[in-house]
mmCIF file of C-alpha atoms in Angstrom:
data_model
loop_
_atom_site.group_PDB
_atom_site.id
_atom_site.type_symbol
_atom_site.label_atom_id
_atom_site.label_comp_id
_atom_site.label_asym_id
_atom_site.label_seq_id
_atom_site.Cartn_x
_atom_site.Cartn_y
_atom_site.Cartn_z
ATOM 1 C CA MET K 180 -19.990 -3.112 -14.470
ATOM 2 C CA GLU K 181 -17.871 -6.077 -15.538
ATOM 3 C CA GLU K 182 -15.204 -3.726 -16.895
ATOM 4 C CA LEU K 183 -15.060 -1.907 -13.549
ATOM 5 C CA GLU K 184 -14.910 -5.196 -11.645
ATOM 6 C CA ASN K 185 -11.988 -6.354 -13.804
ATOM 7 C CA ARG K 186 -10.222 -3.008 -13.353
ATOM 8 C CA ILE K 187 -10.667 -3.118 -9.556
ATOM 9 C CA LYS K 188 -9.464 -6.741 -9.487
ATOM 10 C CA GLU K 189 -6.348 -5.860 -11.480
ATOM 11 C CA VAL K 190 -5.647 -2.790 -9.351
ATOM 12 C CA PHE K 191 -6.103 -4.806 -6.160
ATOM 13 C CA GLU K 192 -3.776 -7.555 -7.404
ATOM 14 C CA ASN K 193 -1.133 -4.930 -8.256
ATOM 15 C CA TYR K 194 -1.676 -3.321 -4.858
ATOM 16 C CA CYS K 195 -1.107 -6.687 -3.135
ATOM 17 C CA GLU K 196 2.065 -7.344 -5.169
ATOM 18 C CA VAL K 197 3.486 -3.931 -4.291
ATOM 19 C CA TYR K 198 2.597 -4.315 -0.601
ATOM 20 C CA SER K 199 4.103 -7.798 -0.569
ATOM 21 C CA GLY K 200 7.359 -6.349 -1.931
ATOM 22 C CA ILE K 201 7.310 -3.596 0.704
ATOM 23 C CA LEU K 202 6.820 -6.101 3.524
ATOM 24 C CA LYS K 203 9.439 -8.520 2.124
ATOM 25 C CA SER K 204 11.940 -5.644 2.086
ATOM 26 C CA GLY K 205 11.858 -5.622 5.871
ATOM 27 C CA PHE K 206 9.927 -2.354 6.154
ATOM 28 C CA LYS K 207 7.370 -2.434 8.976
ATOM 29 C CA PRO K 208 4.593 0.132 8.552
ATOM 30 C CA TRP K 209 3.053 -0.751 11.921
ATOM 31 C CA ALA K 210 3.947 0.421 15.402
ATOM 32 C CA ASN K 211 2.816 -2.661 17.300
ATOM 33 C CA ASP K 212 4.590 -5.913 16.417
ATOM 34 C CA ASP K 213 1.824 -7.911 18.122
ATOM 35 C CA GLU K 214 -0.879 -6.699 15.728
ATOM 36 C CA HIS K 215 0.902 -5.850 12.447
ATOM 37 C CA SER K 216 -1.826 -3.278 11.847
ATOM 38 C CA ILE K 217 -1.398 -0.965 8.851
ATOM 39 C CA HIS K 218 -3.288 2.322 9.124
ATOM 40 C CA GLU K 219 -6.315 2.656 6.838
ATOM 41 C CA THR K 220 -5.040 5.866 5.235
ATOM 42 C CA ASN K 221 -1.983 3.956 4.035
ATOM 43 C CA GLN K 222 -4.176 1.272 2.501
ATOM 44 C CA VAL K 223 -6.480 3.759 0.778
ATOM 45 C CA ALA K 224 -3.626 5.929 -0.511
ATOM 46 C CA ASN K 225 -1.752 2.967 -1.975
ATOM 47 C CA PHE K 226 -4.920 1.603 -3.591
ATOM 48 C CA ILE K 227 -5.603 5.019 -5.143
ATOM 49 C CA PHE K 228 -1.999 5.260 -6.389
ATOM 50 C CA MET K 229 -2.384 1.868 -8.081
ATOM 51 C CA TYR K 230 -5.705 2.919 -9.607
ATOM 52 C CA LYS K 231 -4.213 6.158 -10.935
ATOM 53 C CA ASN K 232 -1.376 4.147 -12.527
ATOM 54 C CA LYS K 233 -3.993 2.246 -14.548
ATOM 55 C CA ARG K 234 -6.289 5.199 -15.204
ATOM 56 C CA GLU K 235 -4.185 8.365 -15.361
ATOM 57 C CA SER K 236 -7.161 10.516 -16.348
ATOM 58 C CA SER K 237 -9.032 9.631 -13.166
ATOM 59 C CA ILE K 238 -9.278 12.107 -10.301
ATOM 60 C CA ALA K 239 -8.749 10.984 -6.723
ATOM 61 C CA SER K 240 -8.986 12.411 -3.253
ATOM 62 C CA ILE K 241 -8.104 11.114 0.183
ATOM 63 C CA GLU K 242 -10.266 12.123 3.162
ATOM 64 C CA PHE K 243 -12.960 13.620 0.919
ATOM 65 C CA THR K 244 -15.533 15.542 2.954
ATOM 66 C CA ILE K 245 -19.191 14.746 2.430
ATOM 67 C CA PRO K 246 -22.309 16.058 4.128
ATOM 68 C CA TYR K 247 -24.767 13.566 5.575
ATOM 69 C CA TYR K 248 -27.923 13.449 7.631
ATOM 70 C CA ASP K 249 -27.416 11.973 11.094
ATOM 71 C CA LYS K 250 -30.649 10.214 12.017
ATOM 72 C CA ILE K 251 -29.703 10.052 15.707
ATOM 73 C CA SER K 252 -29.155 13.784 16.205
ATOM 74 C CA LYS K 253 -31.590 14.625 13.381
ATOM 75 C CA SER K 254 -29.178 17.127 11.907
ATOM 76 C CA TYR K 255 -26.889 17.525 8.928
ATOM 77 C CA LYS K 256 -23.208 17.004 9.578
ATOM 78 C CA ILE K 257 -19.972 16.912 7.641
ATOM 79 C CA ASP K 258 -17.931 13.729 7.587
ATOM 80 C CA ARG K 259 -15.188 12.254 5.420
ATOM 81 C CA VAL K 260 -15.015 9.261 3.193
ATOM 82 C CA ASP K 261 -11.516 7.745 3.266
ATOM 83 C CA GLY K 262 -11.076 7.979 -0.488
ATOM 84 C CA LEU K 263 -12.892 9.035 -3.630
ATOM 85 C CA ILE K 264 -12.128 8.244 -7.263
ATOM 86 C CA VAL K 265 -13.852 9.924 -10.198
ATOM 87 C CA ASP K 266 -13.203 8.030 -13.420
ATOM 88 C CA ASN K 267 -15.174 9.298 -16.404
ATOM 89 C CA ASP K 268 -18.802 8.619 -15.395
ATOM 90 C CA ILE K 269 -17.958 6.534 -12.317
ATOM 91 C CA VAL K 270 -17.598 7.717 -8.729
ATOM 92 C CA ILE K 271 -16.084 5.261 -6.258
ATOM 93 C CA PHE K 272 -16.456 6.001 -2.559
ATOM 94 C CA ILE K 273 -13.789 4.165 -0.544
ATOM 95 C CA GLU K 274 -14.075 3.440 3.149
ATOM 96 C CA ALA K 275 -11.474 1.479 5.112
ATOM 97 C CA LYS K 276 -11.921 -0.216 8.450
ATOM 98 C CA ARG K 277 -9.856 -2.465 10.667
ATOM 99 C CA PHE K 278 -12.183 -5.072 12.086
ATOM 100 C CA SER K 279 -10.248 -5.566 15.291
ATOM 101 C CA ARG K 280 -13.299 -4.426 17.225
ATOM 102 C CA GLY K 281 -16.930 -5.378 16.519
ATOM 103 C CA THR K 282 -17.969 -1.720 16.593
ATOM 104 C CA LYS K 283 -16.208 -1.171 13.260
ATOM 105 C CA ILE K 284 -18.758 -3.370 11.476
ATOM 106 C CA ASN K 285 -21.547 -1.031 12.569
ATOM 107 C CA GLY K 286 -19.404 1.969 11.570
ATOM 108 C CA LEU K 287 -18.962 0.579 8.066
ATOM 109 C CA LYS K 288 -22.708 0.008 7.836
ATOM 110 C CA ARG K 289 -23.386 3.624 8.925
ATOM 111 C CA ASP K 290 -20.874 4.912 6.359
ATOM 112 C CA LEU K 291 -22.561 2.964 3.577
ATOM 113 C CA GLU K 292 -26.014 4.154 4.674
ATOM 114 C CA SER K 293 -24.846 7.797 4.766
ATOM 115 C CA ILE K 294 -23.322 7.607 1.295
ATOM 116 C CA ASN K 295 -26.362 5.780 -0.058
ATOM 117 C CA GLU K 296 -28.670 8.441 1.361
ATOM 118 C CA ILE K 297 -26.640 11.220 -0.253
ATOM 119 C CA ILE K 298 -26.518 9.660 -3.710
ATOM 120 C CA SER K 299 -30.072 8.293 -3.769
ATOM 121 C CA THR K 300 -31.999 11.271 -2.351
ATOM 122 C CA ASP K 301 -32.582 14.352 -4.464
ATOM 123 C CA ASN K 302 -31.768 17.100 -1.985
ATOM 124 C CA ASP K 303 -29.421 20.054 -1.468
ATOM 125 C CA TRP K 304 -26.649 17.826 -0.106
ATOM 126 C CA ARG K 305 -26.669 15.633 -3.202
ATOM 127 C CA ARG K 306 -26.657 18.684 -5.467
ATOM 128 C CA LYS K 307 -23.767 20.205 -3.490
ATOM 129 C CA LEU K 308 -21.779 16.999 -3.854
ATOM 130 C CA LYS K 309 -22.484 16.812 -7.594
ATOM 131 C CA GLU K 310 -21.385 20.448 -8.030
ATOM 132 C CA ARG K 311 -17.968 19.401 -6.756
ATOM 133 C CA LEU K 312 -17.546 16.752 -9.469
ATOM 134 C CA PRO K 313 -15.771 17.602 -12.744
ATOM 135 C CA GLU K 314 -18.811 17.590 -15.027
ATOM 136 C CA LYS K 315 -21.883 18.832 -13.190
ATOM 137 C CA GLU K 316 -24.361 17.857 -15.929
ATOM 138 C CA LYS K 317 -23.041 14.305 -16.309
ATOM 139 C CA THR K 318 -24.900 11.323 -14.889
ATOM 140 C CA TYR K 319 -22.519 9.421 -12.622
ATOM 141 C CA LYS K 320 -22.682 5.792 -11.541
ATOM 142 C CA CYS K 321 -21.703 5.536 -7.891
ATOM 143 C CA TYR K 322 -20.030 2.601 -6.176
ATOM 144 C CA PHE K 323 -18.918 1.922 -2.628
ATOM 145 C CA PHE K 324 -15.636 0.087 -2.098
ATOM 146 C CA ALA K 325 -14.745 -1.173 1.361
ATOM 147 C CA VAL K 326 -11.117 -1.865 2.238
ATOM 148 C CA VAL K 327 -11.242 -4.178 5.211
ATOM 149 C CA SER K 328 -8.399 -5.567 7.292
ATOM 150 C CA MET K 329 -8.765 -8.195 9.964
ATOM 151 C CA ILE K 330 -6.631 -8.478 13.053
ATOM 152 C CA PHE K 331 -6.521 -11.790 14.887
#
């Protein structure tokens, strides 16, 4: 766990350095100068690029579809996690939210609950997800990484 924490810290620091250079260049990746809001997909993609630079053998996906059980409608649905990294025996689910509206906090909580239900419940959905991973017989350690931006 400590090794993963150090790796994530290093990747995040590199990510921040690169983004700082992009912003100092005068490039503005936002459409609204009042908010300076950078789209979540941009944040996830750049984080994944930085991770892949450190761990070339890792596999990554953006907008990775996952099935989940919706307790409100009491049915199975398909949703997407913003990013997914598979690195040896580690799977990192990445979800990004802009907390400009309070509803996003509840959305992040629902995302975490959905992912937790999939990985902690032995059911068809979990087996289907595992079949999509590189080594189906391997035991994977799963982590959830939230990329959060605040707008004031």
